[in-house]
């Protein structure tokens, strides 16, 4: 199985800050990474696909980058509603696996 | 747009079988997508359980493969999960999700709202 490791389990930042969440795959996976946002008691919300493509309706302050084994999710100007847990997920091969999550507190 | 809704017992006894159904609305389960189950133990991360195509082809996570069965009911536009020989470690929120596929790229969207299943006597 491909292991996805998010370097931080939690982050604290302020409104207006620029925040980067990182994710590393245990083997090269091209750009087959997706990102999700999950708020307490809710299902994950799909944000970004194939590393850098923004899902329709997702605010443009969210962006993604990376290829190979290292990937990042960046929020350019934090808003209060961005407080959530963020997960990366590889779609390179089955079984699909997720990072352990990064909880972002604002 | 496509919406998914899970249903099933919220409490299952140890050694019993967990059974859940996911109804798909706003679209056909026979579209060119796979349909998945994902679970999340309380306070923990997400684990992919398995998936099914409308033709009945399945793929399971090897960590659960011996206990999992996913099936599809096309007339009812729904798919189901059975997990046998459950223990407390199977207590989780269970989500159904569509694995949206575009060429070779895929992602989980949309998701159901999730249903908590507790394994306890």
Coordinates of N, CA and C in Angstrom, one line a residue:
Chain A
X1 N 0.8 -1.2 0.0 CA 0.0 0.0 0.0 C 0.9 1.3 0.0
X2 N 0.4 2.3 -0.6 CA 1.1 3.6 -0.6 C 0.7 4.3 0.6
X3 N 1.7 4.7 1.4 CA 1.4 5.5 2.7 C 1.5 7.0 2.4
X4 N 0.5 7.7 2.9 CA 0.5 9.1 2.7 C 0.7 9.7 4.1
X5 N 1.7 10.6 4.2 CA 2.1 11.1 5.5 C 2.0 12.7 5.5
X6 N 1.2 13.2 6.3 CA 1.1 14.6 6.5 C 2.0 15.1 7.6
X7 N 2.8 16.0 7.4 CA 3.9 16.3 8.3 C 3.4 16.9 9.6
X8 N 2.3 17.6 9.6 CA 1.8 18.2 10.8 C 0.4 17.6 11.1
X9 N 0.2 17.2 12.4 CA -1.1 16.7 12.8 C -2.1 17.9 13.1
X10 N -1.4 19.0 13.5 CA -2.2 20.2 13.7 C -1.4 21.5 13.4
X11 N -2.1 22.5 13.1 CA -1.5 23.8 12.9 C -2.4 24.9 13.5
X12 N -1.8 26.0 13.9 CA -2.6 27.1 14.4 C -2.1 28.4 13.6
X13 N -3.1 29.1 13.2 CA -2.8 30.3 12.4 C -3.9 31.4 12.6
X14 N -3.7 32.5 12.1 CA -4.6 33.6 12.3 C -5.3 34.0 11.0
X15 N -6.4 34.7 11.1 CA -7.1 35.2 9.9 C -6.2 36.0 9.1
X16 N -6.2 35.8 7.8 CA -5.4 36.5 6.9 C -4.0 35.9 6.6
X17 N -3.6 34.9 7.4 CA -2.3 34.2 7.2 C -2.3 33.4 6.0
X18 N -1.1 33.1 5.5 CA -0.9 32.1 4.4 C -0.5 30.8 5.1
X19 N -1.1 29.7 4.8 CA -0.8 28.4 5.5 C -0.6 27.4 4.4
X20 N 0.4 26.5 4.7 CA 0.8 25.4 3.8 C 0.7 24.1 4.6
X21 N 0.0 23.2 4.0 CA -0.1 21.8 4.6 C 0.6 20.9 3.6
X22 N 1.5 20.0 4.2 CA 2.3 19.2 3.3 C 1.9 17.7 3.5
X23 N 2.1 17.0 2.4 CA 1.8 15.6 2.3 C 2.9 14.9 1.5
X24 N 3.3 13.7 2.0 CA 4.4 13.0 1.3 C 3.9 11.5 1.1
X25 N 4.1 11.1 -0.1 CA 3.8 9.7 -0.5 C 5.0 8.8 -0.3
X26 N 4.7 7.5 0.0 CA 5.8 6.6 0.3 C 6.5 6.1 -1.0
X27 N 5.9 6.4 -2.2 CA 6.5 6.2 -3.5 C 6.0 7.2 -4.5
X28 N 6.6 7.3 -5.6 CA 6.2 8.3 -6.5 C 4.8 8.0 -7.1
X29 N 4.0 9.0 -7.1 CA 2.6 8.8 -7.6 C 2.2 9.9 -8.6
X30 N 3.2 10.4 -9.4 CA 2.9 11.4 -10.4 C 2.1 12.6 -9.7
X31 N 1.0 12.9 -10.2 CA 0.2 14.0 -9.6 C -1.2 13.5 -9.1
X32 N -1.2 12.2 -8.8 CA -2.5 11.5 -8.4 C -2.8 11.8 -6.9
X33 N -2.9 13.0 -6.6 CA -3.3 13.4 -5.2 C -4.5 14.3 -5.2
X34 N -5.4 14.0 -4.2 CA -6.6 14.9 -4.0 C -6.6 15.4 -2.6
X35 N -7.3 16.5 -2.4 CA -7.3 17.1 -1.0 C -8.8 17.3 -0.6
X36 N -9.1 17.1 0.6 CA -10.4 17.2 1.2 C -10.4 18.0 2.5
X37 N -11.5 18.7 2.7 CA -11.7 19.4 4.0 C -12.8 18.8 4.7
X38 N -12.6 18.6 6.0 CA -13.6 18.0 6.9 C -13.8 18.8 8.1
X39 N -15.1 19.2 8.3 CA -15.5 19.9 9.6 C -16.1 18.9 10.5
X40 N -16.1 19.2 11.8 CA -16.6 18.3 12.8 C -18.0 17.8 12.5
X41 N -18.3 16.5 12.5 CA -19.6 16.0 12.3 C -20.1 16.0 10.9
X42 N -19.2 16.4 10.0 CA -19.6 16.5 8.5 C -18.7 15.5 7.7
X43 N -19.3 15.2 6.5 CA -18.5 14.4 5.6 C -17.4 15.2 5.0
X44 N -16.3 14.6 4.5 CA -15.3 15.3 3.8 C -15.8 16.0 2.6
X45 N -15.2 17.2 2.4 CA -15.6 18.0 1.2 C -14.4 18.0 0.2
X46 N -14.7 17.7 -1.0 CA -13.6 17.6 -2.0 C -13.2 19.0 -2.4
X47 N -11.9 19.2 -2.4 CA -11.3 20.5 -2.7 C -10.5 20.6 -4.0
X48 N -9.5 19.7 -4.1 CA -8.5 19.8 -5.2 C -8.3 18.4 -5.7
X49 N -8.2 18.3 -7.1 CA -7.9 17.0 -7.7 C -6.6 17.1 -8.5
X50 N -6.0 15.9 -8.8 CA -4.7 15.8 -9.5 C -3.7 16.9 -9.1
X51 N -3.6 17.0 -7.8 CA -2.6 17.8 -7.1 C -2.9 19.3 -7.2
X52 N -3.4 19.9 -8.3 CA -3.4 21.3 -8.4 C -4.7 21.9 -9.0
X53 N -5.7 21.0 -9.4 CA -6.9 21.5 -10.0 C -8.0 21.7 -9.0
X54 N -8.5 22.9 -9.0 CA -9.5 23.3 -8.0 C -10.9 22.9 -8.4
X55 N -11.5 22.2 -7.5 CA -12.9 21.8 -7.8 C -13.8 23.0 -7.9
X56 N -14.8 22.9 -8.8 CA -15.7 24.1 -9.0 C -16.4 24.5 -7.7
X57 N -16.4 25.8 -7.5 CA -17.1 26.3 -6.3 C -16.2 26.5 -5.1
X58 N -14.9 25.9 -5.2 CA -14.0 26.1 -4.1 C -13.3 27.4 -4.2
X59 N -13.2 28.2 -3.1 CA -12.6 29.5 -3.2 C -11.2 29.5 -3.7
X60 N -10.9 30.5 -4.5 CA -9.6 30.6 -5.1 C -8.4 30.8 -4.2
X61 N -8.7 31.0 -2.9 CA -7.6 31.1 -1.9 C -7.0 29.8 -1.7
X62 N -7.6 28.7 -2.1 CA -7.1 27.3 -2.0 C -6.3 27.0 -3.2
X63 N -5.2 26.4 -3.0 CA -4.4 26.0 -4.2 C -3.6 24.7 -3.8
X64 N -3.2 24.0 -4.8 CA -2.4 22.8 -4.5 C -1.2 22.7 -5.5
X65 N -0.2 22.0 -5.1 CA 1.0 21.8 -5.9 C 1.7 20.5 -5.6
X66 N 2.6 20.2 -6.5 CA 3.5 19.0 -6.2 C 3.3 18.0 -7.2
X67 N 4.3 17.1 -7.2 CA 4.3 15.9 -8.1 C 5.3 14.9 -7.6
X68 N 5.2 13.7 -8.0 CA 6.2 12.7 -7.5 C 5.8 12.2 -6.1
X69 N 6.4 12.7 -5.1 CA 6.2 12.2 -3.7 C 5.7 13.3 -2.8
X70 N 6.0 14.6 -3.1 CA 5.7 15.7 -2.2 C 4.7 16.7 -2.8
X71 N 3.7 16.9 -1.9 CA 2.5 17.7 -2.3 C 2.2 18.7 -1.2
X72 N 1.6 19.9 -1.6 CA 1.2 20.9 -0.7 C -0.2 21.4 -1.0
X73 N -0.9 21.7 0.1 CA -2.1 22.5 0.0 C -1.9 23.8 0.6
X74 N -2.2 24.9 -0.1 CA -1.9 26.2 0.4 C -3.2 27.0 0.5
X75 N -3.4 27.7 1.6 CA -4.6 28.6 1.7 C -3.9 30.0 1.8
X76 N -4.2 30.9 0.9 CA -3.5 32.1 0.7 C -3.8 33.1 1.8
X77 N -5.1 33.2 2.2 CA -5.5 34.2 3.2 C -6.6 33.6 4.0
X78 N -6.2 33.1 5.1 CA -7.1 32.3 6.0 C -8.4 33.0 6.4
X79 N -9.5 32.3 6.3 CA -10.7 32.8 6.7 C -11.2 32.0 7.9
X80 N -12.1 32.5 8.8 CA -12.5 31.8 9.9 C -13.2 30.4 9.5
X81 N -13.8 30.4 8.4 CA -14.5 29.2 8.0 C -13.6 28.1 7.5
X82 N -12.3 28.4 7.4 CA -11.3 27.4 6.9 C -10.8 26.5 8.1
X83 N -11.3 26.8 9.3 CA -11.0 25.9 10.4 C -11.6 24.6 10.2
X84 N -10.7 23.6 10.1 CA -11.2 22.2 9.7 C -10.0 21.3 9.7
X85 N -10.2 20.0 9.4 CA -9.2 19.1 9.2 C -9.0 18.8 7.7
X86 N -7.8 18.8 7.3 CA -7.5 18.6 5.8 C -6.8 17.3 5.6
X87 N -7.3 16.5 4.6 CA -6.7 15.2 4.3 C -6.2 15.2 2.8
X88 N -5.0 14.6 2.6 CA -4.6 14.3 1.3 C -5.0 12.8 1.0
X89 N -5.1 12.5 -0.3 CA -5.5 11.1 -0.7 C -4.9 10.8 -2.0
X90 N -4.3 9.6 -2.1 CA -3.7 9.2 -3.3 C -4.6 8.3 -4.1
X91 N -4.7 8.6 -5.4 CA -5.6 7.9 -6.3 C -4.7 7.2 -7.4
X92 N -3.4 7.0 -7.1 CA -2.5 6.3 -8.0 C -2.8 4.9 -8.2
X93 N -3.0 4.2 -7.0 CA -3.3 2.8 -7.1 C -4.2 2.4 -5.9
X94 N -4.9 1.3 -6.1 CA -5.7 0.7 -5.0 C -4.8 -0.2 -4.1
X95 N -5.0 -0.2 -2.8 CA -6.1 0.5 -2.1 C -5.8 2.0 -2.0
X96 N -6.8 2.8 -2.2 CA -6.7 4.3 -2.1 C -6.4 4.6 -0.6
X97 N -5.5 5.5 -0.4 CA -5.1 5.8 1.0 C -5.1 7.3 1.3
X98 N -5.4 7.6 2.5 CA -5.4 9.0 3.0 C -4.3 9.3 3.9
X99 N -3.9 10.6 4.0 CA -3.1 11.0 5.1 C -3.8 11.0 6.4
X100 N -3.1 11.2 7.5 CA -3.7 11.1 8.8 C -4.5 12.3 9.1
X101 N -4.4 13.4 8.3 CA -5.1 14.6 8.6 C -4.3 15.7 9.3
X102 N -4.6 16.9 8.9 CA -4.0 18.1 9.6 C -5.1 19.0 10.0
X103 N -5.2 19.1 11.4 CA -6.2 20.0 11.9 C -5.7 21.4 12.0
X104 N -6.5 22.3 11.3 CA -6.1 23.7 11.2 C -7.0 24.5 12.1
X105 N -6.4 25.1 13.1 CA -7.1 26.0 14.0 C -6.9 27.4 13.8
X106 N -7.9 28.2 13.8 CA -7.8 29.6 13.5 C -8.2 30.4 14.7
Chain B
X1 N -28.1 17.5 -8.7 CA -26.8 16.8 -8.7 C -26.9 15.5 -7.9
X2 N -26.0 14.7 -8.1 CA -26.0 13.4 -7.4 C -25.9 13.5 -5.9
X3 N -26.7 12.8 -5.2 CA -26.7 12.8 -3.7 C -26.7 11.3 -3.3
X4 N -26.0 11.1 -2.1 CA -25.9 9.8 -1.6 C -26.4 9.8 -0.1
X5 N -27.1 8.7 0.3 CA -27.6 8.6 1.6 C -27.5 7.2 2.2
X6 N -26.7 7.2 3.3 CA -26.5 5.9 3.9 C -27.7 5.5 4.9
X7 N -27.9 4.3 5.1 CA -28.9 3.8 6.1 C -28.5 2.4 6.6
X8 N -28.9 2.2 7.8 CA -28.6 0.9 8.4 C -28.6 0.9 9.9
X9 N -28.5 -0.2 10.6 CA -28.5 -0.2 12.0 C -27.3 0.5 12.6
X10 N -27.5 1.2 13.7 CA -26.5 2.0 14.3 C -25.7 1.2 15.4
X11 N -26.2 0.0 15.7 CA -25.6 -0.8 16.7 C -25.5 -2.2 16.2
X12 N -24.4 -2.8 16.3 CA -24.1 -4.2 15.9 C -23.4 -4.9 17.0
X13 N -23.8 -6.2 17.2 CA -23.1 -6.9 18.3 C -21.8 -7.5 17.8
X14 N -20.8 -7.6 18.7 CA -19.6 -8.2 18.3 C -19.8 -9.6 17.7
X15 N -19.0 -9.9 16.7 CA -19.0 -11.1 15.9 C -20.2 -11.1 14.9
X16 N -21.0 -10.1 15.0 CA -22.1 -10.0 14.0 C -21.7 -9.4 12.7
X17 N -22.7 -9.1 11.8 CA -22.4 -8.6 10.5 C -23.0 -7.2 10.4
X18 N -22.2 -6.3 10.0 CA -22.6 -4.9 9.8 C -23.2 -4.8 8.4
X19 N -24.3 -4.2 8.2 CA -25.0 -4.1 6.9 C -25.5 -2.7 6.7
X20 N -25.0 -2.0 5.6 CA -25.4 -0.7 5.3 C -25.8 -0.6 3.8
X21 N -26.7 0.4 3.5 CA -27.1 0.6 2.2 C -26.9 2.1 1.8
X22 N -26.5 2.3 0.6 CA -26.4 3.7 0.1 C -27.3 3.9 -1.1
X23 N -28.2 4.8 -0.9 CA -29.1 5.1 -2.0 C -28.6 6.3 -2.8
X24 N -28.5 6.2 -4.1 CA -28.1 7.2 -5.0 C -29.3 7.9 -5.6
X25 N -29.3 9.2 -5.5 CA -30.4 10.0 -6.1 C -29.8 11.1 -7.0
X26 N -30.6 11.6 -8.0 CA -30.1 12.6 -8.9 C -29.2 12.1 -10.0
X27 N -29.0 10.8 -10.1 CA -28.2 10.3 -11.1 C -28.3 8.8 -11.1
X28 N -27.8 8.1 -12.1 CA -27.8 6.7 -12.2 C -26.6 6.0 -11.7
X29 N -26.8 4.9 -10.9 CA -25.7 4.1 -10.5 C -25.0 3.4 -11.6
X30 N -25.7 3.4 -12.8 CA -25.1 2.7 -13.9 C -24.2 3.7 -14.8
X31 N -23.9 4.8 -14.2 CA -23.0 5.8 -14.9 C -21.6 5.2 -14.8
X32 N -20.7 5.8 -15.5 CA -19.3 5.3 -15.6 C -18.5 5.7 -14.4
X33 N -18.9 5.3 -13.3 CA -18.2 5.6 -12.0 C -18.2 4.4 -11.1
X34 N -17.2 4.4 -10.2 CA -17.2 3.4 -9.2 C -17.9 4.0 -7.9
X35 N -18.4 3.1 -7.1 CA -19.1 3.5 -5.9 C -18.4 2.9 -4.7
X36 N -18.0 3.7 -3.7 CA -17.1 3.3 -2.7 C -17.7 3.4 -1.3
X37 N -17.1 2.7 -0.4 CA -17.4 2.8 1.1 C -16.0 3.3 1.7
X38 N -16.2 4.3 2.6 CA -15.0 4.8 3.4 C -15.5 4.9 4.8
X39 N -14.6 4.6 5.8 CA -15.0 4.7 7.2 C -14.0 5.5 7.9
X40 N -14.5 6.0 9.1 CA -13.7 6.9 9.9 C -14.0 6.6 11.4
X41 N -13.1 5.8 12.1 CA -13.2 5.6 13.5 C -13.3 7.0 14.3
X42 N -14.0 7.0 15.4 CA -14.1 8.3 16.1 C -12.7 8.9 16.4
X43 N -12.6 10.1 16.0 CA -11.4 10.9 16.3 C -10.2 10.5 15.4
X44 N -10.4 9.6 14.4 CA -9.3 9.2 13.6 C -9.5 9.5 12.1
X45 N -8.6 9.0 11.3 CA -8.6 9.3 9.9 C -9.5 8.4 9.0
X46 N -9.4 8.6 7.7 CA -10.2 8.0 6.8 C -9.6 6.7 6.2
X47 N -10.4 5.7 6.1 CA -9.9 4.4 5.5 C -10.9 3.9 4.4
X48 N -10.3 3.7 3.2 CA -11.1 3.2 2.1 C -11.4 1.7 2.3
X49 N -12.7 1.3 2.2 CA -13.1 -0.1 2.4 C -13.1 -0.9 1.1
X50 N -13.7 -0.3 0.1 CA -13.8 -1.0 -1.2 C -14.8 -0.3 -2.1
X51 N -15.0 -0.8 -3.3 CA -15.8 -0.2 -4.3 C -16.4 -1.2 -5.2
X52 N -17.4 -0.7 -5.9 CA -18.1 -1.6 -6.9 C -18.5 -0.8 -8.1
X53 N -18.5 -1.4 -9.3 CA -19.0 -0.9 -10.5 C -20.4 -1.4 -10.8
X54 N -21.2 -0.8 -11.6 CA -22.5 -1.2 -11.7 C -22.7 -2.6 -12.4
X55 N -21.6 -3.1 -13.0 CA -21.6 -4.4 -13.5 C -21.4 -5.5 -12.5
X56 N -21.1 -5.0 -11.3 CA -20.9 -6.0 -10.2 C -19.4 -6.2 -9.9
X57 N -18.5 -5.7 -10.7 CA -17.1 -5.8 -10.4 C -16.7 -5.1 -9.1
X58 N -16.0 -5.7 -8.2 CA -15.6 -5.1 -7.0 C -14.1 -5.1 -6.8
X59 N -13.7 -4.2 -5.9 CA -12.3 -4.1 -5.4 C -12.3 -3.8 -4.0
X60 N -11.5 -4.5 -3.2 CA -11.6 -4.3 -1.7 C -10.2 -4.0 -1.2
X61 N -10.2 -3.3 0.0 CA -8.9 -3.0 0.7 C -8.5 -4.4 1.2
X62 N -7.2 -4.8 0.9 CA -6.7 -6.1 1.4 C -6.8 -6.2 2.9
X63 N -6.8 -5.1 3.6 CA -6.8 -5.2 5.1 C -8.2 -5.7 5.6
X64 N -9.2 -5.6 4.8 CA -10.6 -5.9 5.1 C -11.2 -7.0 4.2
X65 N -10.5 -7.4 3.2 CA -11.0 -8.2 2.1 C -11.7 -9.4 2.6
X66 N -11.2 -10.1 3.6 CA -11.7 -11.4 4.0 C -13.1 -11.2 4.6
X67 N -13.5 -10.0 5.0 CA -14.7 -9.8 5.8 C -15.7 -8.9 5.0
X68 N -15.3 -8.4 3.9 CA -16.2 -7.4 3.2 C -16.9 -8.0 2.0
X69 N -18.1 -7.5 1.8 CA -18.9 -7.8 0.6 C -19.6 -6.5 0.2
X70 N -19.4 -6.1 -1.0 CA -20.1 -4.9 -1.5 C -20.9 -5.4 -2.7
X71 N -22.2 -5.0 -2.8 CA -23.1 -5.4 -3.8 C -23.9 -4.2 -4.4
X72 N -24.4 -4.4 -5.6 CA -25.2 -3.3 -6.2 C -26.6 -3.8 -6.6
X73 N -27.5 -2.9 -6.4 CA -28.9 -3.2 -6.8 C -29.3 -2.1 -7.8
X74 N -29.2 -2.4 -9.1 CA -29.4 -1.3 -10.1 C -30.9 -0.9 -10.1
X75 N -31.9 -1.8 -10.1 CA -33.3 -1.3 -10.1 C -33.6 -0.3 -9.0
X76 N -32.9 -0.5 -7.8 CA -33.2 0.4 -6.7 C -32.2 1.6 -6.6
X77 N -31.2 1.6 -7.6 CA -30.2 2.6 -7.6 C -29.5 2.7 -6.3
X78 N -29.0 1.6 -5.8 CA -28.3 1.6 -4.5 C -27.2 0.6 -4.5
X79 N -26.3 0.7 -3.5 CA -25.3 -0.3 -3.3 C -25.2 -0.5 -1.8
X80 N -24.6 -1.7 -1.5 CA -24.6 -2.1 -0.1 C -23.3 -2.6 0.4
X81 N -23.1 -2.5 1.7 CA -21.9 -3.0 2.4 C -22.2 -4.0 3.4
X82 N -21.5 -5.1 3.4 CA -21.6 -6.1 4.5 C -20.2 -6.3 5.0
X83 N -20.0 -6.2 6.4 CA -18.8 -6.4 7.0 C -19.0 -7.5 8.1
X84 N -18.4 -8.6 8.0 CA -18.6 -9.7 8.9 C -17.7 -9.8 10.0
X85 N -18.1 -10.5 11.0 CA -17.2 -10.8 12.2 C -16.7 -9.5 12.8
X86 N -17.6 -8.6 13.1 CA -17.1 -7.2 13.6 C -16.7 -7.3 15.0
X87 N -15.8 -6.4 15.3 CA -15.3 -6.1 16.7 C -15.4 -4.7 17.0
X88 N -15.0 -4.3 18.2 CA -15.1 -2.9 18.6 C -14.2 -2.0 17.6
X89 N -13.2 -2.6 17.1 CA -12.3 -1.8 16.2 C -13.1 -1.4 14.9
X90 N -14.2 -2.0 14.6 CA -15.0 -1.6 13.4 C -16.0 -0.5 13.7
X91 N -16.0 0.0 15.0 CA -16.9 1.1 15.3 C -16.3 2.4 14.5
X92 N -17.2 3.0 13.8 CA -16.8 4.1 12.9 C -18.0 4.8 12.3
X93 N -17.7 6.0 11.7 CA -18.7 6.6 10.8 C -18.4 6.0 9.5
X94 N -19.4 5.4 8.8 CA -19.3 4.8 7.5 C -19.9 5.8 6.5
X95 N -19.1 6.1 5.5 CA -19.5 7.0 4.4 C -19.6 6.2 3.1
X96 N -20.6 6.5 2.3 CA -20.5 6.0 0.9 C -20.2 7.3 0.0
X97 N -19.5 7.0 -1.1 CA -19.0 8.1 -1.9 C -18.9 7.6 -3.4
X98 N -19.0 8.5 -4.3 CA -18.8 8.1 -5.7 C -17.3 8.4 -6.0
X99 N -16.7 7.4 -6.6 CA -15.4 7.7 -7.1 C -15.5 8.2 -8.5
X100 N -15.5 9.5 -8.6 CA -15.7 10.2 -9.9 C -14.4 10.0 -10.7
X101 N -14.6 9.6 -12.0 CA -13.5 9.3 -12.8 C -13.5 10.1 -14.1
X102 N -12.4 10.8 -14.4 CA -12.3 11.5 -15.7 C -11.0 11.0 -16.3
X103 N -11.1 10.3 -17.4 CA -9.9 9.7 -18.1 C -9.2 8.8 -17.0
X104 N -8.0 9.1 -16.6 CA -7.3 8.3 -15.7 C -7.3 8.8 -14.3
X105 N -7.9 10.0 -14.1 CA -7.9 10.6 -12.8 C -9.2 10.3 -12.0
X106 N -9.1 10.1 -10.7 CA -10.4 9.9 -10.0 C -10.3 10.5 -8.6
X107 N -11.4 10.8 -8.0 CA -11.5 11.4 -6.7 C -12.9 11.1 -6.1
X108 N -13.0 11.2 -4.8 CA -14.2 10.9 -4.1 C -15.1 12.1 -4.0
X109 N -16.2 12.1 -4.7 CA -17.1 13.2 -4.7 C -18.3 12.8 -5.6
X110 N -19.5 13.0 -5.0 CA -19.9 13.4 -3.7 C -19.8 12.3 -2.6
X111 N -20.1 12.7 -1.4 CA -20.1 11.8 -0.3 C -21.5 11.8 0.4
X112 N -21.9 10.7 1.0 CA -23.1 10.7 1.8 C -22.7 11.5 3.1
X113 N -23.7 11.7 4.0 CA -23.5 12.4 5.2 C -22.9 11.6 6.3
X114 N -22.8 10.2 6.1 CA -22.2 9.3 7.0 C -23.2 8.8 8.0
X115 N -22.9 7.6 8.5 CA -23.7 7.0 9.5 C -22.8 6.3 10.5
X116 N -23.0 6.6 11.8 CA -22.2 6.0 12.9 C -22.7 4.6 13.2
X117 N -21.8 3.6 13.1 CA -22.1 2.3 13.5 C -21.2 1.9 14.7
X118 N -21.9 1.5 15.8 CA -21.2 1.1 17.0 C -21.2 -0.4 17.2
X119 N -20.1 -1.0 17.5 CA -20.1 -2.4 17.7 C -20.0 -2.6 19.3
X120 N -21.0 -3.1 19.8 CA -21.1 -3.3 21.3 C -22.2 -4.3 21.6
X121 N -22.0 -5.0 22.7 CA -23.0 -6.0 23.2 C -24.0 -5.3 24.1

